Coordinates of C-alpha atoms in Angstrom, one line a residue:
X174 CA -15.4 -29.4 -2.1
X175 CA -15.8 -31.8 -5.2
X176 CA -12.8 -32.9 -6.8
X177 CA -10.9 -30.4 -4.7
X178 CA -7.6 -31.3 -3.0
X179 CA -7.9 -30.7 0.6
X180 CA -4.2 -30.6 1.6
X181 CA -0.9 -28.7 -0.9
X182 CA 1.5 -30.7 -2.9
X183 CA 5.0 -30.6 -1.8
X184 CA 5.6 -27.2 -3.7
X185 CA 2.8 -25.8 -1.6
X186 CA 3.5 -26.7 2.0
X187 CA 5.1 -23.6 3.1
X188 CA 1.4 -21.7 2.6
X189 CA 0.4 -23.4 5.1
X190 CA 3.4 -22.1 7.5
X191 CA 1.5 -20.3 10.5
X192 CA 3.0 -18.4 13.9
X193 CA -1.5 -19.4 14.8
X194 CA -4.0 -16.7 16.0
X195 CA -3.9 -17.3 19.7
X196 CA -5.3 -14.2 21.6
X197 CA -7.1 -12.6 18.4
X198 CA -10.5 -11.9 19.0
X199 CA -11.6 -13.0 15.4
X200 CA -9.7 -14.6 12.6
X201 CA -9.2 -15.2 8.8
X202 CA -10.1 -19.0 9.4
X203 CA -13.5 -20.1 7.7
X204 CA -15.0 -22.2 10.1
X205 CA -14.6 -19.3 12.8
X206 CA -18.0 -18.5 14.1
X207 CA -16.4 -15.2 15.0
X208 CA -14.8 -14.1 11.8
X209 CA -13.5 -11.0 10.0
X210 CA -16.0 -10.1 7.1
X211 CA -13.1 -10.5 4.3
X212 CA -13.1 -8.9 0.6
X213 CA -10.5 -9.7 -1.4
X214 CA -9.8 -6.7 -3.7
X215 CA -8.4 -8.1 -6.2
X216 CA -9.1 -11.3 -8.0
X217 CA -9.1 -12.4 -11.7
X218 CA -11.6 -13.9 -13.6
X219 CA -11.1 -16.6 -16.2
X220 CA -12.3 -15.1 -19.6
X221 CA -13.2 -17.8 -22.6
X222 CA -10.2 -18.2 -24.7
X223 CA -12.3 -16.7 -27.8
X224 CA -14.4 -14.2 -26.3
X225 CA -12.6 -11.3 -28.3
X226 CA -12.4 -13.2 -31.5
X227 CA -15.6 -14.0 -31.9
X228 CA -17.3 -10.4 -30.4
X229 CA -15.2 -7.6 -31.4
X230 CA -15.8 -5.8 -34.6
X231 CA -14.3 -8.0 -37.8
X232 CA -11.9 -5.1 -38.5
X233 CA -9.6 -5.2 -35.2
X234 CA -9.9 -9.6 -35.5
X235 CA -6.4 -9.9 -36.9
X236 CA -4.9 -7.5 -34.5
X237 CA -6.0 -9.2 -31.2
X238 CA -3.8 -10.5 -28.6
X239 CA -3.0 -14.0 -29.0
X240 CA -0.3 -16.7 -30.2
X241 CA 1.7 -17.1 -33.5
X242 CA 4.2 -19.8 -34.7
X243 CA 7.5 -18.8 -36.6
X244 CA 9.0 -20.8 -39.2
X245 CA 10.8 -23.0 -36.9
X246 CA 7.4 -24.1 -35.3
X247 CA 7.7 -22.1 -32.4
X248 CA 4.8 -20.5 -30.5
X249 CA 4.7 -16.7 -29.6
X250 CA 2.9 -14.6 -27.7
X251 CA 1.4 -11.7 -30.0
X252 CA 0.4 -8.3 -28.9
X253 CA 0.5 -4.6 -30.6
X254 CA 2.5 -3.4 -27.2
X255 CA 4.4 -6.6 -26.1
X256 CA 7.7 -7.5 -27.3
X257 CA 7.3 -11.0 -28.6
X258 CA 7.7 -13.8 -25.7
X259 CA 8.4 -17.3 -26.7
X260 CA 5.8 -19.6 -25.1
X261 CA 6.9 -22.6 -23.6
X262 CA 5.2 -25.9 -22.3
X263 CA 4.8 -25.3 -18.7
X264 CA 2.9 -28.2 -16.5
X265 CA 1.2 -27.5 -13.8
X266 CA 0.4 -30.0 -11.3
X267 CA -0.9 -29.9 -7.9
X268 CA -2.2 -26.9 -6.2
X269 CA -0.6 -25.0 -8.8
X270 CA -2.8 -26.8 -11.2
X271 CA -5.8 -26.4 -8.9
X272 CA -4.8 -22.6 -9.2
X273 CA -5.0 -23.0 -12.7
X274 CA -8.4 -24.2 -13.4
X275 CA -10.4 -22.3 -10.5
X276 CA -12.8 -19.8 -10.8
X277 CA -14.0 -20.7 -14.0
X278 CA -18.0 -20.0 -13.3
X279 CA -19.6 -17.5 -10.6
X280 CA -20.9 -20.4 -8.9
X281 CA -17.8 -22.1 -8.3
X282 CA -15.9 -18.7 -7.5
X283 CA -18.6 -18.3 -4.6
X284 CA -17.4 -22.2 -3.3
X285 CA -14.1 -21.3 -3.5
X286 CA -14.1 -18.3 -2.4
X287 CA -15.9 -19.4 0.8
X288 CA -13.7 -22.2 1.1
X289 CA -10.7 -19.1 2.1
X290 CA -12.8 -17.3 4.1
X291 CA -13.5 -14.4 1.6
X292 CA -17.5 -12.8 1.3
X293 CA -16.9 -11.3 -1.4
X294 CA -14.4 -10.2 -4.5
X295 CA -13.3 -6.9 -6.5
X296 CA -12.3 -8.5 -10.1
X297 CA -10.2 -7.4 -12.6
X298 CA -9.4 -9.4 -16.6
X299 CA -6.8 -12.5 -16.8
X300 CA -6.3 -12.4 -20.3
X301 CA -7.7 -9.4 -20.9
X302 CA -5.2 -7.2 -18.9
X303 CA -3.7 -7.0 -22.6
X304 CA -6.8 -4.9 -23.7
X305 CA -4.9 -2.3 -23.2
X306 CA -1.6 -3.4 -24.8
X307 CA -1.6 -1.0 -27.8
X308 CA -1.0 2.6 -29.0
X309 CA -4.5 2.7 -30.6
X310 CA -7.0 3.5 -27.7
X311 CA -9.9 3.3 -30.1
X312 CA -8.7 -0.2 -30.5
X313 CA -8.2 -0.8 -26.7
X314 CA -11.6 0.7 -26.2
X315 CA -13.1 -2.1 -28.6
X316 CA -11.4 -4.9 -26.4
X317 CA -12.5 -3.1 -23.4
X318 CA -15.9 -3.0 -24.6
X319 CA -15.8 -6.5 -25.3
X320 CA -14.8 -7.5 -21.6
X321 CA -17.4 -5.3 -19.9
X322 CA -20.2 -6.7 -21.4
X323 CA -19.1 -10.2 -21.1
X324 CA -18.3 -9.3 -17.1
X325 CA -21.2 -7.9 -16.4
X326 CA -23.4 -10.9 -18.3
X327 CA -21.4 -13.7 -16.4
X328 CA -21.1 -11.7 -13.1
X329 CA -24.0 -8.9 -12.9
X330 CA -26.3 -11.2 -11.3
X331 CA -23.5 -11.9 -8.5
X332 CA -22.4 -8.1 -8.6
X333 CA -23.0 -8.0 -4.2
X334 CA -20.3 -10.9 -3.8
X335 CA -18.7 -10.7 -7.3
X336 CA -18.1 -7.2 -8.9
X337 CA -16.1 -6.7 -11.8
X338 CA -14.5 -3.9 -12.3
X339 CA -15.3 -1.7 -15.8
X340 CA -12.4 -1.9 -18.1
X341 CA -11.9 2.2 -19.9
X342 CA -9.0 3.4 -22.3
X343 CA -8.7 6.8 -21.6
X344 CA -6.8 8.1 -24.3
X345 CA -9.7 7.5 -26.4
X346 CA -11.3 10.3 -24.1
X347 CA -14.7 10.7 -25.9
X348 CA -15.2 6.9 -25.7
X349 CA -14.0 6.6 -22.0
X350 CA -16.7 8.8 -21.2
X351 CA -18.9 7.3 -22.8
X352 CA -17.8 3.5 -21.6
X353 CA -17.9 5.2 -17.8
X354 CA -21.3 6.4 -18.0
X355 CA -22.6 3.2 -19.8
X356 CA -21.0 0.9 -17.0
X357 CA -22.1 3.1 -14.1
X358 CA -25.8 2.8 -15.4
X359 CA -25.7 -1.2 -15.9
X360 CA -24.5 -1.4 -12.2
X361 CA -20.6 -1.7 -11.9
X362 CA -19.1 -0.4 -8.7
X363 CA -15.7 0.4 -10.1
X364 CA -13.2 1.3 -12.9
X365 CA -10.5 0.0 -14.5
X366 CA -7.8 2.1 -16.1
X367 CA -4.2 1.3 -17.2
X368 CA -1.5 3.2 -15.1
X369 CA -0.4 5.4 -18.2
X370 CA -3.5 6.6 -20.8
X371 CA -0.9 5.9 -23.6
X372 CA 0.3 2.8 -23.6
X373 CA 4.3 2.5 -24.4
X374 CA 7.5 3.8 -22.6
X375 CA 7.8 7.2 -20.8
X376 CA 7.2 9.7 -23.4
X377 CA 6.6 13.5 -21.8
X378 CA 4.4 14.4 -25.1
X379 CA 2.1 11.8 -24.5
X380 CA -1.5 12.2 -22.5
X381 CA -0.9 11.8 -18.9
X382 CA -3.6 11.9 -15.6
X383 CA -1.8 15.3 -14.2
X384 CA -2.6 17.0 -17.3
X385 CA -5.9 19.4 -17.3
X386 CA -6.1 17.6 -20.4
X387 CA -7.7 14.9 -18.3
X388 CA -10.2 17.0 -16.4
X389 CA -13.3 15.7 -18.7
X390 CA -12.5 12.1 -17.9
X391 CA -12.3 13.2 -14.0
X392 CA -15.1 14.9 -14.5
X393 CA -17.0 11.9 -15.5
X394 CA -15.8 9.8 -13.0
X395 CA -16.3 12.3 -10.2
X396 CA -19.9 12.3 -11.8
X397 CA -20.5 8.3 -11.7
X398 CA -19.2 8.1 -8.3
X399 CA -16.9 5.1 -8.7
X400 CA -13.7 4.3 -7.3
X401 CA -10.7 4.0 -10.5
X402 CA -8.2 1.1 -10.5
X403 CA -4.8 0.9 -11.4
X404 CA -3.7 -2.4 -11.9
X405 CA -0.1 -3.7 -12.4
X406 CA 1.2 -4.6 -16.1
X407 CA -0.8 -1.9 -17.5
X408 CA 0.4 1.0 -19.3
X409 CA 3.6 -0.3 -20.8
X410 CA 5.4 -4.3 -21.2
X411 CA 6.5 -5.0 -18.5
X412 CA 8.4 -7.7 -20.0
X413 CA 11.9 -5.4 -20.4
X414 CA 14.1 -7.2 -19.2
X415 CA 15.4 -9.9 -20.6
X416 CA 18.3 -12.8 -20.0
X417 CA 19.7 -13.9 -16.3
X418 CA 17.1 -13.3 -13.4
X419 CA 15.0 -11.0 -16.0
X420 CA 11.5 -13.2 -14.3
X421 CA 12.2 -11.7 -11.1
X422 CA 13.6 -7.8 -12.5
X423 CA 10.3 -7.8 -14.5
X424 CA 8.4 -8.6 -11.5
X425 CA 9.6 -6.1 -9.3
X426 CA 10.7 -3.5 -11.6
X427 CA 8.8 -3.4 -14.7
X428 CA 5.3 -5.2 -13.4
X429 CA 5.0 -3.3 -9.8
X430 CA 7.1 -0.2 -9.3
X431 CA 5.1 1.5 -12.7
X432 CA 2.0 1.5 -10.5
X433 CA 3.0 4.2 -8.4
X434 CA 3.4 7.0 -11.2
X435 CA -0.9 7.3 -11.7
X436 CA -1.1 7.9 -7.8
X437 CA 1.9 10.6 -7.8
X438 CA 0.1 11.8 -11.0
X439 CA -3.2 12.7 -8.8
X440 CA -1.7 13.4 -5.7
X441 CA 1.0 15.9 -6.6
X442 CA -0.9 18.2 -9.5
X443 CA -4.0 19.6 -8.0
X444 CA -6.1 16.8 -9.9
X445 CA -7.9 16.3 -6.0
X446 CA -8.5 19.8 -5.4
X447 CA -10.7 20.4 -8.8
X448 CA -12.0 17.1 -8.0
X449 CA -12.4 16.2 -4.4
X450 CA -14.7 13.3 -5.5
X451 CA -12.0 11.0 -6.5
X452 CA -11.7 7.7 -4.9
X453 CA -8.2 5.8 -7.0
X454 CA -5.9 3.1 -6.0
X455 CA -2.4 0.9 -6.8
X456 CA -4.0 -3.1 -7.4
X457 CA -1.8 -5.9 -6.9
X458 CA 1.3 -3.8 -6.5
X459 CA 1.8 -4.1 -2.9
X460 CA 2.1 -1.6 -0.1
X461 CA 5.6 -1.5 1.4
X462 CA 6.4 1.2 -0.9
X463 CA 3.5 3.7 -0.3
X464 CA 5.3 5.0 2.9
X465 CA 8.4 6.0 1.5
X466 CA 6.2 7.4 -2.2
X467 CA 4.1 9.6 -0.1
X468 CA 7.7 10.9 1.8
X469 CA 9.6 11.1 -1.3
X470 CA 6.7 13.3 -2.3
X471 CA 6.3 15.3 0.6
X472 CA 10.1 16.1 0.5
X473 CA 9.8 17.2 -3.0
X474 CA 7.2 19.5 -2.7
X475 CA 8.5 21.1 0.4
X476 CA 12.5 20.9 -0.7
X477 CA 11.3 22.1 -4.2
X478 CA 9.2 24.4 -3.9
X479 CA 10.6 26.9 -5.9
X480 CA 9.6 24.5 -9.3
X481 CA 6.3 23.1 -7.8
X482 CA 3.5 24.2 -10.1
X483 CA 0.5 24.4 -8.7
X484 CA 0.8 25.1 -4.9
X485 CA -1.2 22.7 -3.1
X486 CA -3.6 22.9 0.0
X487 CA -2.3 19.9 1.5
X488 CA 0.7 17.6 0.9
X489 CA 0.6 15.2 -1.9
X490 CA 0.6 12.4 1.4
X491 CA -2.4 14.0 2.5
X492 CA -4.6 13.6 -0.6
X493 CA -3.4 9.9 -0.9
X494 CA -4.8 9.3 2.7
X495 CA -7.6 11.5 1.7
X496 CA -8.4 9.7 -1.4
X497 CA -6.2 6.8 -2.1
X498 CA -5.7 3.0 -1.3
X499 CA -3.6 0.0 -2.1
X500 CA -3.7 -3.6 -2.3
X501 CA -1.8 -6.5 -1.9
X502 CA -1.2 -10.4 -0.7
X503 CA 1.3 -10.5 1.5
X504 CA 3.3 -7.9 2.7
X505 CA 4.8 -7.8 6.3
X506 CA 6.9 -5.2 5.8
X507 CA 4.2 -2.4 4.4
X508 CA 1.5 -3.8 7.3
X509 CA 4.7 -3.2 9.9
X510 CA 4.1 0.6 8.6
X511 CA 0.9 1.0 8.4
X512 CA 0.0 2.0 11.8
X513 CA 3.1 4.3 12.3
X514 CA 2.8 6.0 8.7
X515 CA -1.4 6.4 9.6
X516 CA -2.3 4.3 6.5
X517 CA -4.4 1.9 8.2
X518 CA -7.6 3.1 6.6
X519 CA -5.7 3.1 2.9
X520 CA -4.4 -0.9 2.8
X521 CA -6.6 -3.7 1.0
X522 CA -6.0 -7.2 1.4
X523 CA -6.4 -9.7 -1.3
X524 CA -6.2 -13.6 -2.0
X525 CA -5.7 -12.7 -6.4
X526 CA -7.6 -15.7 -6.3
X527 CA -6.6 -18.1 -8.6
X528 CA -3.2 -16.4 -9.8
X529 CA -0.3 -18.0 -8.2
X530 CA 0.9 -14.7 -6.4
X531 CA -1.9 -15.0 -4.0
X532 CA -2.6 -16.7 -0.7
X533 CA -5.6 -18.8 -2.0
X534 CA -6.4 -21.4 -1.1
X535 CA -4.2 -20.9 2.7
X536 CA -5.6 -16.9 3.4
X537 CA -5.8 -18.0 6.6
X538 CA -2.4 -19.0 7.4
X539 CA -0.4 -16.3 5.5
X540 CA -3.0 -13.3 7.3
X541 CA -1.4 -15.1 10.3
X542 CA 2.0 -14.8 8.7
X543 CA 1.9 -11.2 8.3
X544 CA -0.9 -9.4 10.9
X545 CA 0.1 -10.2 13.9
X546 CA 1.9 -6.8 15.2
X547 CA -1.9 -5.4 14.1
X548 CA -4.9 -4.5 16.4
X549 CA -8.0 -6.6 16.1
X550 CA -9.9 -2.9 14.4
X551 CA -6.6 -2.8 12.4
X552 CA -7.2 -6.1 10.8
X553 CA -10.6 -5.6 10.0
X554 CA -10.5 -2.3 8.1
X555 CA -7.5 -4.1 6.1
X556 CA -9.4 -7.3 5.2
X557 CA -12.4 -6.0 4.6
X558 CA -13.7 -3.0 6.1
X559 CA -11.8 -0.4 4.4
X560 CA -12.9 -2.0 0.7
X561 CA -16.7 -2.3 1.7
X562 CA -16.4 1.5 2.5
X563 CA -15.1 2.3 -1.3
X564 CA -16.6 -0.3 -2.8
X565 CA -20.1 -0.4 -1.9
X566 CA -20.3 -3.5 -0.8
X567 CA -23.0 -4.5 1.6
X568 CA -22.2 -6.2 4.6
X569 CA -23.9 -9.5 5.5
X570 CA -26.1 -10.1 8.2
X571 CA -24.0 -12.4 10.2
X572 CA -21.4 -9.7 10.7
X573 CA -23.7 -7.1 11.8
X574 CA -23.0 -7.4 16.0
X575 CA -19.4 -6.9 15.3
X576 CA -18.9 -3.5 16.7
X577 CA -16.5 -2.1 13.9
X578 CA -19.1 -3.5 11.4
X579 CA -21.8 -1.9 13.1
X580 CA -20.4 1.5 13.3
X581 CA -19.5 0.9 9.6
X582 CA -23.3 0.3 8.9
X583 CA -25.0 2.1 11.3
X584 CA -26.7 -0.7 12.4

């Protein structure tokens, strides 16, 4: 690849840390005639640093997301729904500046995406995952607005290798609907929502997705026939902790955990019976954790019944399996479940290519890592069967005399 490193810094050599792939029928690897058709369902785009500022309506200009600089010269981030974070000088060099600057045309996503073995790519905002980083969903609708038609300009043309998902703020419930149907018709194969409508802390007043409140914007969905998102970060800052080891509590506390109360939401209130249509999942949060949520459920509905309101048909860990997925990079410990918890057909890899959480450019070697306990089938639903099926995405020729593909396609 031009002006691409070929080999990791220092920093980077433990991606390329591998147990190897002897006795697997097909593999990750790119240059493997026989490999697994791969989407990665989750990657981020690389939005112009002005695209807001110079498309959004004049009246929200001065409340975007962006920096400011206090008396003392120092630079902050900005936002209606972040608590202000000191920016600091940060140099990235390497394959963590490689990381950095990827991605940044359709064109050189497909090279690079090629170059890790991946066909094709669910995407999500970079900077924009603060569209929805207010209490004003009118406003977030604007910035979502905004995103969508810039996706789908830079990416509509790609839309069978590259597809954007459709960025709604559902608060703003008669513009949601009106965003869904409007993305739907332009061609998007997915949605976008935050993990709470309302963005801020727990608050048992506000809107939530259990509510019948929320049966229009189901409706609408159900309708469309798209799958809905819930990425991590959305909803509330996930920047609360602050002080010693406050990068890592963030992380794992504030960023990921959050992203299992929309899939509770729908699985435990009867959301899936009135709407049996639904297709939602967790994005970037992992799946070691969906195991023990879909127990902790199960126990609480059957322990306490006595409060449960509604009764369900099934149990809140059967609508997940009917209905639900979850995605992640690398996570040995939820793929050593999956078989055992029958969540095979619910996982989604990813490369969140070019964040610094992922596995790009090394897919190969960390799929090794963490799949080996798997079947051959078992790897390909997980990297890329399973997101083809909910996605839409059409499988390319080459993959077509796989047997798992072919039952997939009826060819």
């Amino acid at each position: 690849m031009t002006g691409r490193h070929n080999s990791p810094d220092e920093n980077n050599l433990w991606r390329l840390e591998t147990p190897g792939a002897d006795g697997w029928p097909r593999t990750a690897r790119p240059d493997d005639p026989g490999k697994f058709f791969m989407v990665s369902a989750d990657g981020h785009v690389q939005e112009p640093g002005d695209l807001w500022r110079t498309r959004i309506d004049r009246k929200y200009r001065d409340r975007l997301p962006g920096a400011a600089m206090d008396a003392k010269g120092n630079q902050y981030q900005k936002s209606e729904g972040f608590r202000p974070l000191r920016l600091r000088n940060v140099t990235f060099e390497g394959e963590d500046g490689l990381r950095n600057r990827s991605g940044r045309t359709p064109e050189e996503r497909i090279e690079d995406l090629a170059r890790d073995g991946v066909d094709a790519e669910v995407l999500f905002p970079n900077k924009g995952l603060t569209i929805w980083a207010t209490p004003d969903p009118v406003f977030s609708q604007a910035m979502c607005r905004v995103y969508n038609d810039w996706a789908w300009e830079t990416f509509g043309d790609f839309n069978d290798r590259l597809s954007p998902m459709a960025c709604v703020a559902p608060a703003d419930m008669e513009g949601a609907i009106a965003e869904i149907q409007r993305c739907a018709a332009l061609g998007f194969r997915g949605l976008s929502l935050p993990c709470k409508p309302v963005w801020g802390a727990p608050d048992h007043t506000h809107l939530n997705y259990n509510l019948p409140d929320c049966d229009p914007l189901w409706a609408a969905i159900e309708a469309v026939d798209l799958p809905v998102t819930f990425h991590v970060s959305t909803g509330r800052d996930p920047r609360t902790s602050r002080g010693n080891g406050g990068a890592v509590i963030n992380y794992a506390v504030h960023s990921l955990a959050p992203t299992m109360e929309p899939l509770a939401n729908l699985c435990a209130s009867g959301v899936l019976a009135r709407f049996p249509g639904l297709r939602f999942g967790s994005v970037e949060a992992g799946i070691g954790w969906v195991p023990w949520a879909l127990a902790a459920m199960d126990e609480a509905y059957l322990k306490h019944h006595m409060w449960v309101r509604p009764k369900l048909e099934m149990l809140p860990s059967e609508y997940f399996k009917r209905h639900g997925f979850a995605t992640f990079q690398e996570d040995k410990a939820g793929l050593d479940l999956a078989r055992e918890h029958g969540l095979v057909d619910n996982f989604m890899w990813a490369n969140d290519f070019p964040h610094h959480e992922g596995t790009w450019p090394h897919s190969s070697a960390a799929i090794e890592r963490t799949m080996g306990q798997l079947s051959d089938g078992e790897r390909a639903k997980i990297l890329g069967l399973n997101a083809a099926r909910v996605f839409g995405f059409e499988i390319p020729e080459r993959y077509r005399n796989q047997a798992d593909v072919a039952a997939l396609t009826g060819g």
